[in-house]
mmCIF file of C-alpha atoms in Angstrom:
data_model
loop_
_atom_site.group_PDB
_atom_site.id
_atom_site.type_symbol
_atom_site.label_atom_id
_atom_site.label_comp_id
_atom_site.label_asym_id
_atom_site.label_seq_id
_atom_site.Cartn_x
_atom_site.Cartn_y
_atom_site.Cartn_z
ATOM 1 C CA GLY H 25 -1.523 3.037 -1.756
ATOM 2 C CA GLN H 26 -3.311 3.418 -5.410
ATOM 3 C CA GLN H 27 -1.906 0.258 -7.542
ATOM 4 C CA LEU H 28 -2.193 -0.173 -10.775
ATOM 5 C CA ASN H 29 -5.282 -2.846 -12.108
ATOM 6 C CA GLN H 30 -4.220 -5.812 -13.875
ATOM 7 C CA SER H 31 -5.561 -9.158 -15.987
ATOM 8 C CA PRO H 32 -5.801 -11.277 -15.486
ATOM 9 C CA GLN H 33 -4.189 -12.002 -12.261
ATOM 10 C CA SER H 34 -2.512 -15.157 -13.180
ATOM 11 C CA MET H 35 -2.107 -17.608 -15.955
ATOM 12 C CA PHE H 36 -1.479 -20.800 -16.872
ATOM 13 C CA ILE H 37 -0.747 -21.622 -21.067
ATOM 14 C CA GLN H 38 1.276 -24.166 -23.276
ATOM 15 C CA GLU H 39 4.464 -23.129 -24.649
ATOM 16 C CA GLY H 40 4.280 -21.816 -28.088
ATOM 17 C CA GLU H 41 1.661 -20.285 -27.631
ATOM 18 C CA ASP H 42 0.855 -16.892 -27.602
ATOM 19 C CA VAL H 43 -0.281 -14.365 -24.587
ATOM 20 C CA SER H 44 -2.248 -11.185 -23.672
ATOM 21 C CA MET H 45 -2.204 -8.904 -20.631
ATOM 22 C CA ASN H 46 -3.394 -5.629 -19.986
ATOM 23 C CA CYS H 47 -3.197 -2.754 -16.848
ATOM 24 C CA THR H 48 -6.238 -0.145 -16.490
ATOM 25 C CA SER H 49 -6.701 2.208 -14.732
ATOM 26 C CA SER H 50 -9.152 5.082 -13.194
ATOM 27 C CA SER H 51 -5.860 8.297 -13.749
ATOM 28 C CA ILE H 52 -4.331 9.553 -17.131
ATOM 29 C CA PHE H 53 -0.999 8.560 -16.963
ATOM 30 C CA ASN H 54 2.285 9.861 -18.025
ATOM 31 C CA THR H 55 4.752 6.968 -19.470
ATOM 32 C CA TRP H 56 3.757 2.958 -18.950
ATOM 33 C CA LEU H 57 6.458 0.777 -18.354
ATOM 34 C CA TRP H 58 6.177 -3.355 -18.362
ATOM 35 C CA TYR H 59 8.435 -5.244 -16.285
ATOM 36 C CA LYS H 60 9.728 -9.015 -15.531
ATOM 37 C CA GLN H 61 10.183 -10.579 -12.405
ATOM 38 C CA ASP H 62 11.047 -13.865 -10.681
ATOM 39 C CA PRO H 63 11.240 -14.738 -7.493
ATOM 40 C CA GLY H 64 13.742 -14.162 -5.155
ATOM 41 C CA GLU H 65 14.767 -10.888 -7.677
ATOM 42 C CA GLY H 66 13.630 -6.984 -8.522
ATOM 43 C CA PRO H 67 11.221 -6.114 -11.335
ATOM 44 C CA VAL H 68 13.940 -6.293 -14.667
ATOM 45 C CA LEU H 69 12.641 -3.682 -17.157
ATOM 46 C CA LEU H 70 11.622 -5.136 -20.410
ATOM 47 C CA ILE H 71 9.592 -2.479 -22.737
ATOM 48 C CA ALA H 72 8.801 1.433 -21.390
ATOM 49 C CA LEU H 73 5.771 3.656 -23.638
ATOM 50 C CA TYR H 74 6.680 7.011 -23.699
ATOM 51 C CA LYS H 75 2.864 8.266 -25.672
ATOM 52 C CA ALA H 76 -0.348 7.754 -26.163
ATOM 53 C CA GLY H 77 -0.651 5.390 -29.058
ATOM 54 C CA GLU H 78 2.776 4.479 -28.219
ATOM 55 C CA LEU H 79 3.498 -0.038 -29.697
ATOM 56 C CA THR H 80 6.887 -1.100 -29.584
ATOM 57 C CA SER H 81 8.367 -4.229 -29.701
ATOM 58 C CA ASN H 82 11.549 -5.815 -28.327
ATOM 59 C CA GLY H 83 11.717 -9.322 -29.368
ATOM 60 C CA ARG H 84 8.827 -11.899 -29.146
ATOM 61 C CA LEU H 85 7.165 -8.559 -26.290
ATOM 62 C CA THR H 86 5.403 -6.396 -27.988
ATOM 63 C CA ALA H 87 3.133 -3.367 -25.705
ATOM 64 C CA GLN H 88 0.752 -0.599 -26.306
ATOM 65 C CA PHE H 89 0.341 2.883 -24.823
ATOM 66 C CA GLY H 90 -4.048 3.195 -24.453
ATOM 67 C CA ILE H 91 -4.763 6.236 -26.581
ATOM 68 C CA THR H 92 -7.089 7.503 -23.846
ATOM 69 C CA ARG H 93 -3.901 7.356 -21.204
ATOM 70 C CA LYS H 94 -5.071 5.370 -18.803
ATOM 71 C CA ASP H 95 -4.893 1.538 -19.615
ATOM 72 C CA SER H 96 -1.213 -0.343 -21.968
ATOM 73 C CA PHE H 97 -1.385 -4.028 -22.766
ATOM 74 C CA LEU H 98 1.956 -6.320 -23.387
ATOM 75 C CA ASN H 99 1.223 -9.069 -25.689
ATOM 76 C CA ILE H 100 3.802 -12.085 -25.583
ATOM 77 C CA SER H 101 4.089 -14.276 -28.392
ATOM 78 C CA ALA H 102 5.343 -17.906 -28.641
ATOM 79 C CA SER H 103 6.097 -18.095 -24.989
ATOM 80 C CA ILE H 104 8.936 -20.487 -23.720
ATOM 81 C CA PRO H 105 9.223 -21.960 -20.352
ATOM 82 C CA SER H 106 12.032 -18.811 -19.653
ATOM 83 C CA ASP H 107 9.095 -16.249 -19.703
ATOM 84 C CA VAL H 108 7.618 -17.934 -16.191
ATOM 85 C CA GLY H 109 7.032 -15.485 -13.766
ATOM 86 C CA ILE H 110 5.554 -12.416 -12.644
ATOM 87 C CA TYR H 111 4.502 -9.064 -15.321
ATOM 88 C CA PHE H 112 3.809 -6.193 -13.645
ATOM 89 C CA CYS H 113 2.625 -2.488 -15.761
ATOM 90 C CA ALA H 114 3.532 0.521 -13.853
ATOM 91 C CA GLY H 115 3.321 4.196 -14.561
ATOM 92 C CA THR H 116 3.510 7.591 -13.613
ATOM 93 C CA LEU H 117 0.419 10.355 -13.218
ATOM 94 C CA THR H 118 0.198 12.942 -14.617
ATOM 95 C CA THR H 119 -0.225 14.876 -11.528
ATOM 96 C CA GLY H 120 2.322 14.402 -8.214
ATOM 97 C CA THR H 121 5.558 13.668 -8.706
ATOM 98 C CA ALA H 122 6.398 12.646 -11.541
ATOM 99 C CA SER H 123 9.123 10.241 -10.922
ATOM 100 C CA LYS H 124 7.091 8.327 -8.427
ATOM 101 C CA LEU H 125 6.066 4.881 -10.171
ATOM 102 C CA THR H 126 2.751 3.054 -9.303
ATOM 103 C CA PHE H 127 2.606 -0.614 -10.138
ATOM 104 C CA GLY H 128 0.251 -3.128 -10.516
ATOM 105 C CA THR H 129 -1.153 -6.121 -8.963
ATOM 106 C CA GLY H 130 0.680 -8.065 -11.370
ATOM 107 C CA THR H 131 0.182 -11.072 -13.055
ATOM 108 C CA ARG H 132 1.679 -14.350 -12.491
ATOM 109 C CA LEU H 133 2.750 -16.565 -16.044
ATOM 110 C CA GLN H 134 2.852 -20.746 -16.006
ATOM 111 C CA VAL H 135 4.131 -21.877 -18.797
ATOM 112 C CA THR H 136 3.314 -25.624 -19.286
ATOM 113 C CA LEU H 137 5.644 -27.488 -21.555
ATOM 114 C CA ASP I 6 27.921 -5.615 -13.960
ATOM 115 C CA THR I 7 27.588 -1.769 -13.467
ATOM 116 C CA GLY I 8 23.371 -2.486 -12.162
ATOM 117 C CA VAL I 9 21.727 -1.191 -9.556
ATOM 118 C CA SER I 10 22.908 -3.252 -5.990
ATOM 119 C CA GLN I 11 21.596 -3.562 -2.836
ATOM 120 C CA ASP I 12 23.000 -5.087 0.965
ATOM 121 C CA PRO I 13 22.267 -7.465 2.791
ATOM 122 C CA ARG I 14 19.483 -9.867 0.210
ATOM 123 C CA HIS I 15 18.360 -11.563 2.658
ATOM 124 C CA LYS I 16 18.087 -10.191 6.873
ATOM 125 C CA ILE I 17 16.058 -11.961 9.895
ATOM 126 C CA THR I 18 15.925 -9.614 12.823
ATOM 127 C CA LYS I 19 14.076 -10.067 15.794
ATOM 128 C CA ARG I 20 11.141 -8.171 16.330
ATOM 129 C CA GLY I 21 12.181 -4.838 17.998
ATOM 130 C CA GLN I 22 15.462 -4.809 16.878
ATOM 131 C CA ASN I 23 17.436 -1.952 13.979
ATOM 132 C CA VAL I 24 18.104 -3.166 10.518
ATOM 133 C CA THR I 25 20.241 -1.085 7.784
ATOM 134 C CA PHE I 26 20.530 -1.877 3.945
ATOM 135 C CA ARG I 27 22.536 -0.388 1.219
ATOM 136 C CA CYS I 28 21.798 0.833 -2.172
ATOM 137 C CA ASP I 29 24.608 1.742 -4.943
ATOM 138 C CA PRO I 30 22.886 3.178 -7.743
ATOM 139 C CA ILE I 31 23.722 3.070 -11.404
ATOM 140 C CA SER I 32 26.146 4.802 -11.569
ATOM 141 C CA GLU I 33 26.020 8.548 -12.926
ATOM 142 C CA HIS I 34 22.126 8.109 -11.939
ATOM 143 C CA ASN I 35 21.113 10.729 -9.734
ATOM 144 C CA ARG I 36 17.531 9.553 -8.804
ATOM 145 C CA LEU I 37 17.869 6.622 -6.700
ATOM 146 C CA TYR I 38 14.344 4.783 -5.021
ATOM 147 C CA TRP I 39 13.299 3.071 -1.914
ATOM 148 C CA TYR I 40 10.249 1.119 -2.918
ATOM 149 C CA ARG I 41 8.162 -1.609 -0.717
ATOM 150 C CA GLN I 42 6.385 -4.526 -1.700
ATOM 151 C CA THR I 43 4.760 -6.974 0.696
ATOM 152 C CA LEU I 44 3.821 -11.097 -0.943
ATOM 153 C CA GLY I 45 1.568 -11.197 -3.651
ATOM 154 C CA GLN I 46 1.362 -7.392 -4.694
ATOM 155 C CA GLY I 47 3.186 -4.689 -6.357
ATOM 156 C CA PRO I 48 6.211 -2.080 -5.260
ATOM 157 C CA GLU I 49 4.751 0.413 -3.121
ATOM 158 C CA PHE I 50 7.107 3.975 -3.284
ATOM 159 C CA LEU I 51 9.146 5.083 -0.460
ATOM 160 C CA THR I 52 10.778 7.315 -0.658
ATOM 161 C CA TYR I 53 12.982 9.055 -3.407
ATOM 162 C CA PHE I 54 16.357 11.181 -3.985
ATOM 163 C CA GLN I 55 18.050 13.281 -6.096
ATOM 164 C CA ASN I 56 21.614 14.105 -6.206
ATOM 165 C CA GLU I 57 21.803 14.176 -1.836
ATOM 166 C CA ALA I 58 18.441 15.799 -1.750
ATOM 167 C CA GLN I 59 15.519 13.850 -0.279
ATOM 168 C CA LEU I 60 12.149 15.308 -2.364
ATOM 169 C CA GLU I 61 9.382 12.986 -1.319
ATOM 170 C CA LYS I 62 8.290 10.404 1.309
ATOM 171 C CA SER I 63 5.572 8.451 1.314
ATOM 172 C CA ARG I 64 3.244 7.828 3.982
ATOM 173 C CA LEU I 65 3.969 4.320 3.461
ATOM 174 C CA LEU I 66 7.773 5.822 5.878
ATOM 175 C CA SER I 67 6.782 5.860 9.313
ATOM 176 C CA ASP I 68 8.883 7.983 11.501
ATOM 177 C CA ARG I 69 10.336 4.597 12.269
ATOM 178 C CA PHE I 70 12.383 4.443 9.022
ATOM 179 C CA SER I 71 14.974 6.677 7.421
ATOM 180 C CA ALA I 72 16.464 6.839 4.597
ATOM 181 C CA GLU I 73 20.038 8.737 3.317
ATOM 182 C CA ARG I 74 21.566 9.735 0.920
ATOM 183 C CA PRO I 75 25.254 11.551 1.622
ATOM 184 C CA LYS I 76 27.251 11.634 -0.370
ATOM 185 C CA GLY I 77 24.371 11.145 -3.476
ATOM 186 C CA SER I 78 25.515 8.258 -4.826
ATOM 187 C CA PHE I 79 24.931 5.371 -2.010
ATOM 188 C CA SER I 80 21.813 5.290 0.138
ATOM 189 C CA THR I 81 21.144 3.847 3.174
ATOM 190 C CA LEU I 82 17.740 2.458 4.700
ATOM 191 C CA GLU I 83 17.380 2.042 8.241
ATOM 192 C CA ILE I 84 14.162 0.924 9.971
ATOM 193 C CA GLN I 85 14.048 0.964 13.788
ATOM 194 C CA ARG I 86 12.450 -0.951 16.360
ATOM 195 C CA THR I 87 11.458 -3.399 13.508
ATOM 196 C CA GLU I 88 7.849 -4.659 13.579
ATOM 197 C CA GLN I 89 6.770 -8.005 11.929
ATOM 198 C CA GLY I 90 4.862 -5.918 9.418
ATOM 199 C CA ASP I 91 7.521 -4.422 8.220
ATOM 200 C CA SER I 92 8.047 -8.354 6.277
ATOM 201 C CA ALA I 93 8.432 -6.568 2.874
ATOM 202 C CA MET I 94 11.556 -6.789 0.405
ATOM 203 C CA TYR I 95 12.405 -3.347 -0.015
ATOM 204 C CA LEU I 96 13.783 -2.500 -3.772
ATOM 205 C CA CYS I 97 16.331 0.096 -4.664
ATOM 206 C CA ALA I 98 16.200 1.656 -8.330
ATOM 207 C CA SER I 99 17.612 3.849 -10.355
ATOM 208 C CA SER I 100 17.389 6.637 -13.112
ATOM 209 C CA SER I 101 19.067 9.833 -14.149
ATOM 210 C CA SER I 102 17.168 13.517 -15.241
ATOM 211 C CA GLY I 103 17.422 14.093 -18.059
ATOM 212 C CA GLN I 104 14.715 15.133 -20.148
ATOM 213 C CA GLY I 105 12.625 12.206 -21.627
ATOM 214 C CA LEU I 106 11.737 9.283 -19.810
ATOM 215 C CA LYS I 107 13.633 8.801 -16.720
ATOM 216 C CA THR I 108 13.668 5.095 -16.817
ATOM 217 C CA GLN I 109 13.698 3.307 -13.276
ATOM 218 C CA TYR I 110 16.539 -0.150 -13.005
ATOM 219 C CA PHE I 111 16.191 -1.828 -10.098
ATOM 220 C CA GLY I 112 17.922 -3.689 -7.928
ATOM 221 C CA PRO I 113 17.879 -6.946 -6.173
ATOM 222 C CA GLY I 114 16.409 -6.499 -3.277
ATOM 223 C CA THR I 115 16.554 -7.349 -0.079
ATOM 224 C CA ARG I 116 14.001 -9.271 1.713
ATOM 225 C CA LEU I 117 13.575 -8.968 5.496
ATOM 226 C CA LEU I 118 11.208 -11.298 8.141
ATOM 227 C CA VAL I 119 11.564 -10.048 11.469
ATOM 228 C CA LEU I 120 9.881 -12.957 13.735
#
């Protein structure tokens, strides 16, 4: 099935550093969502984006819905050890089932002290 | 806790056996989704329900898979004659269908291992 392209695939950073990851697609998306998944658990919603150009923050997290509607980024400021996990972008396409989420390939974040 | 719950959390079965998983959505959410996630990949859509009606099924959902939501509340996903390739995390999510973004909230998943 189609998946969004996420980069980087993985990253090692030091505690306190800022993190940036992005998601791109060849298709136009109606909505973008960012989830975090810990090992053996389901994805937990971090931020939801509804409109092109929208910039939304949730604590140390900031995400933007790209103007072209084909991309989104997620920034994490001042990373802490509990930020470790896999981050997924997901979205709904303008065609097809409005409710079906298409997921990215994931960015694995590891934080060193 | 009123989040999405799934049961069992883990299931080990032998090839050829049937398995059934249950999902209880967030109360009053009328949409329920099933996804499958294999190691190192993002979740992939399998099927979704609005109330008791199954509105879409992915091509990933072979005829060995069947999902039901008989009363529009909890849902079951059954896999018949399991194969080793069915080993994956099966995730359930729920959402409302009102105006605006129908944000999906996920359960903890059922991890299936087929030996």
